[in-house]
Amino acid sequence: MRYLPLILKNSWRNRRRTILTIASIGISMCLLGVMVATFHAFYLSDPTPQQALRLVARNRISYTVSMPLSYEAEIQHVPGVREVMVSQWFGGVYKDARDPKNQFPRYAVEPGKLFTIFAEFQIPEDEKKAFEHDRAGCVIGRDLANAFQFKVGDRINMTGDIFPGDYEFTVRGIFDSPRASDEMYFDKEYLEQTMPERRRGNVIMYDILIDNPANSARVAAAIDDHFHNSTAQTKTESEQAFIVGFLAMLGDVKMFLLAISGAVMFTILLVSANTMAMSVRERIREVGILKTLGFTPASILGMILGEACAISVAGGAIGYLISTALMRAVAKSPFGGFMPALKAFDPEVALICVVAAGLIGVMSSLVPAMSASRTTIVEALRSTD
Amino acid sequence: MAIPIAYNLRNLVVRKTTTIMTALGIGLTVAVLLAILALVQGLGTTLSVSSDPLDVLVLRKGAESELVSLFTRSQFQDLKFKAGIATGRDGQPLASMEVVTIMILPSYANPDGANLTVRGLPPAGIEMRPNVHLASGRWFQPGQREVVVGKSVAQRFPGGQIGQKVRFGRGEWEIVGIMDAGRGTQNSEVWGDLNQVSSDLQRVETVSSCLVKATDAVTARALINDLNDDQRLAVHAQSEDAYFAAQTAQAVPLEYTGIMVALIMAVGSSFAAMNTMYAAVARRAREIGTLRVLGFSRGSILLSFWVEAMLLSALGGLLGCLLALPLNGVTTAIGNGNFAEMAFGFQVTPKIMLTGVVFAVILGSIGGMFPARNASRKEILTALREG
């Protein structure tokens, strides 16, 4: 520890090189931070308290195959279930479908239950009442309202694709959500009325509220068992698992994240190793002098390793800070609505990044540090490089 | 007068550890870029070879995919006598009414079950897809609960072999053959007899879509207009090419993310290249002085170091290509417009590799600019005294 000032002085000697190295590591580390945070949010993190209370049931075959509406009453009777709501993916075309901005999600739901199931949605009581009383009404998320400058009372016209026809919705309320909120909810009765007789009575999803997060797996299994011998078997899973499963449609997300993280780590390792090799080579005569002054090989080894660690941890810390800013932006983007809750700061992710940076520092400088500590005094002093 | 490139090459060889480490760093960046481009290319090829420019796909108005589309048998009676439809081997118009649904089957990658597209089609439908051949077994018999699966299904799903049974609709179906569609998307599909599949799904009268083959390209366009203008039919006709091309949009989020990642990594590795070149300039101060004494101008010193940086990064680009090449032929899958698995292979084409090398050289030239300027600005006397 008493060598710390010397280590810091050494690392600051060739400022340009140190700054370039820190910048290079910082940029790669910021990427790694985003990857680790995303991976963490998808596969390792705990859901928010509200999310932990929600299950989603769908047809076992696919997100696109429906189930009978009669399941609602049956699910309601499964022990542990507090509330069940029909949730119909509407699809539809708003203005020009080619503009991704116009493809916000819209669901046909039961207005009376919506704010019980999604307890985190904040909406003024009078707007909520107005929504419940207007069959052609809808409520929209704050982000969606901002994106299109929608106000309460505005009309939204849509053409159905899964459910053919022309629809006109009146905005009855705007709700706030801690997550990205670019979705629209309207009354399923409105949709049901427009359908021909033979298509009625089916639904794509049930949103289920349970009484205790600890029962999540048990309730999900009980629901699936209940419908095991029915024509349409169900698959019930936590909201978190449902979202991750849906994202898997984009491709092998897990593999993608791991492969990129690996490539980034290896790049940082190379950059750091290169820098340390260069600076040790230039300083070999100095190592000889230090040794004549009585520094042991172990302390020289420690000093060089320490210098590498200092540089890569500095880069790692800067990179991590930038990555938190990036994550905040991603969570706010429309894409964030489709993702599990992304947290800008997560102590576990921060720890992973800093430890990874430290390890990379040690690994990258091990070879030059070992060879420097092993060089004999005479050899080191004779070096002309 | 320019300094010979051999000088730069030798310098790179002499400092081989540094050269290789820097080049490898650039190479990894290039490899990430190439992997994404190869994925998008592979998907694009798969989609483009799956369709025939003369084929016209007819869906219900407003339907974006076959899965949500509806098409009735009475519409088919009106449609099949439209002008411009080619005639098949049996003398009937080449028009294939098809029913599309989804089934679930555990795959090696996804033991919980992945979705596959099931297509019920008449013999004309097989005749209209000349890229699809039977690889082994036999075609399904009309009226039998038999299916033929694509070769990707056989490779990626343990239960996708001849003789095994799959479940969809109201019961089990026996796999009697495996079809090979080259690189086409049909490799990820399960095909059965139209009448058998549609009655099993209780969709005898209302199936999903209709595929018709036009006699030539001009007629194809006329046919599309004719169908779209027909108020009574109320269908949306488009060339099959256009339908598949729209599905490449599935890869857009992945493509954007990948390119962003490669760009960020490129900034990082250009800093690393800058570092290496600054060190090279510092170590060779005396050489630079000597070159100046010999009469080489500041300009040629600048050029020489800049070229060296580009050589270094070009080497990185080549390493990146080498790293990305093994991806060729690796198959992966993505969800298609029907929310079912669509398998395709990465495709590292020469054009993509060239893009990678150019990307590396641009990266290196940006990183090498400042060290080269630094080298060219050295005064002769101080340069000779340094080092």
Short mmCIF file of C-alpha atoms in Angstrom, two decimals, chain A residues 16-17 20-21 23-24 27-28 30-31 35 60-65 93 97 160-162 164 198-199 235 246 249-252 256 260 263-264 266-267 270-271 273-275 277-278 281-282 335 385, chain B residues 18 21-22 24-25 28-29 32 36 60 62-64 67-68 70 102-104 112 115 250 253-254 257-258 261 264-265 267-269 271-272 274-276 278-279 283 332-335 338-340 374:
data_model
loop_
_atom_site.label_atom_id
_atom_site.label_comp_id
_atom_site.label_asym_id
_atom_site.label_seq_id
_atom_site.Cartn_x
_atom_site.Cartn_y
_atom_site.Cartn_z
CA ARG A 16 -1.09 10.67 -23.47
CA ARG A 17 -0.74 6.92 -23.40
CA LEU A 20 -5.73 6.93 -24.53
CA THR A 21 -5.69 3.61 -22.72
CA ALA A 23 -10.44 6.10 -22.96
CA SER A 24 -10.16 2.90 -24.95
CA ILE A 27 -15.49 2.90 -24.13
CA SER A 28 -15.31 -0.89 -24.27
CA CYS A 30 -19.33 1.05 -21.22
CA LEU A 31 -20.45 -1.44 -23.85
CA MET A 35 -24.51 -5.89 -22.03
CA ARG A 60 -49.43 -23.38 -25.09
CA ILE A 61 -48.92 -23.53 -28.86
CA SER A 62 -48.09 -19.91 -29.53
CA TYR A 63 -48.68 -16.26 -28.71
CA THR A 64 -50.82 -16.14 -31.83
CA VAL A 65 -53.26 -18.93 -31.02
CA VAL A 93 -52.84 -0.25 -38.37
CA ALA A 97 -47.75 0.94 -40.53
CA GLY A 160 -57.99 -3.69 -37.86
CA ASP A 161 -55.86 -6.44 -39.39
CA ILE A 162 -56.35 -9.37 -37.03
CA PRO A 164 -60.98 -6.50 -39.70
CA ARG A 198 -68.05 -17.34 -35.21
CA ARG A 199 -64.98 -15.42 -34.11
CA LYS A 235 -48.94 -21.95 -20.70
CA PHE A 246 -41.38 -12.92 -26.46
CA MET A 249 -38.48 -14.20 -31.20
CA LEU A 250 -35.87 -11.64 -32.21
CA GLY A 251 -33.23 -14.33 -32.20
CA ASP A 252 -30.95 -15.94 -29.69
CA PHE A 256 -25.90 -12.51 -28.76
CA ILE A 260 -20.48 -9.60 -27.71
CA ALA A 263 -15.41 -10.08 -27.71
CA VAL A 264 -15.42 -6.80 -25.77
CA PHE A 266 -10.94 -9.82 -24.97
CA THR A 267 -10.44 -6.50 -26.76
CA LEU A 270 -5.46 -6.83 -25.56
CA VAL A 271 -5.47 -3.05 -25.27
CA ALA A 273 -1.75 -5.82 -22.22
CA ASN A 274 -0.29 -3.87 -25.09
CA THR A 275 -0.03 -0.68 -23.05
CA ALA A 277 4.04 -4.28 -22.32
CA MET A 278 5.07 -1.00 -23.95
CA ARG A 281 9.77 -2.27 -21.96
CA GLU A 282 10.60 1.43 -21.85
CA PHE A 335 -38.15 -0.37 -26.88
CA ASP A 385 15.86 0.43 -25.06
CA THR B 18 2.71 -5.11 -30.31
CA MET B 21 -1.92 -7.44 -30.19
CA THR B 22 -3.12 -4.20 -31.77
CA LEU B 24 -6.08 -8.58 -32.95
CA GLY B 25 -7.93 -5.87 -31.06
CA LEU B 28 -12.22 -8.52 -32.89
CA THR B 29 -14.05 -5.29 -33.65
CA VAL B 32 -18.32 -8.36 -34.48
CA ILE B 36 -23.88 -9.05 -37.80
CA ARG B 60 -57.20 -10.88 -46.94
CA GLY B 62 -55.38 -5.63 -44.17
CA ALA B 63 -53.59 -8.86 -43.27
CA GLU B 64 -49.84 -8.50 -42.87
CA LEU B 67 -51.22 -16.46 -40.19
CA VAL B 68 -53.82 -13.72 -39.64
CA LEU B 70 -58.39 -15.50 -44.28
CA ILE B 102 -48.54 -23.03 -36.01
CA MET B 103 -47.48 -26.04 -34.03
CA ILE B 104 -45.15 -26.47 -31.09
CA ASP B 112 -39.79 -26.14 -23.88
CA ASN B 115 -42.99 -22.86 -32.99
CA GLN B 250 -37.44 -8.95 -38.38
CA PRO B 253 -33.37 -4.47 -34.27
CA LEU B 254 -30.56 -7.02 -34.19
CA THR B 257 -27.76 -3.10 -32.15
CA GLY B 258 -24.89 -4.99 -33.75
CA VAL B 261 -21.79 -2.19 -30.87
CA ILE B 264 -18.46 1.79 -30.25
CA MET B 265 -15.83 -0.93 -30.26
CA VAL B 267 -13.77 4.01 -31.29
CA GLY B 268 -12.14 2.01 -28.52
CA SER B 269 -9.79 0.15 -30.80
CA PHE B 271 -7.62 4.71 -29.49
CA ALA B 272 -5.57 1.55 -29.00
CA MET B 274 -3.30 5.48 -31.73
CA ASN B 275 -1.43 4.34 -28.66
CA THR B 276 0.60 1.82 -30.60
CA TYR B 278 2.49 7.02 -30.76
CA ALA B 279 4.81 4.49 -29.15
CA ARG B 283 10.80 4.82 -30.31
CA THR B 332 -29.48 -19.88 -36.24
CA ALA B 333 -33.17 -19.08 -36.11
CA ILE B 334 -35.31 -16.02 -35.86
CA GLY B 335 -39.06 -15.54 -35.52
CA ASN B 338 -45.99 -15.95 -38.46
CA PHE B 339 -44.19 -15.95 -35.10
CA ALA B 340 -42.68 -19.32 -35.96
CA ASN B 374 3.33 14.20 -34.53
#
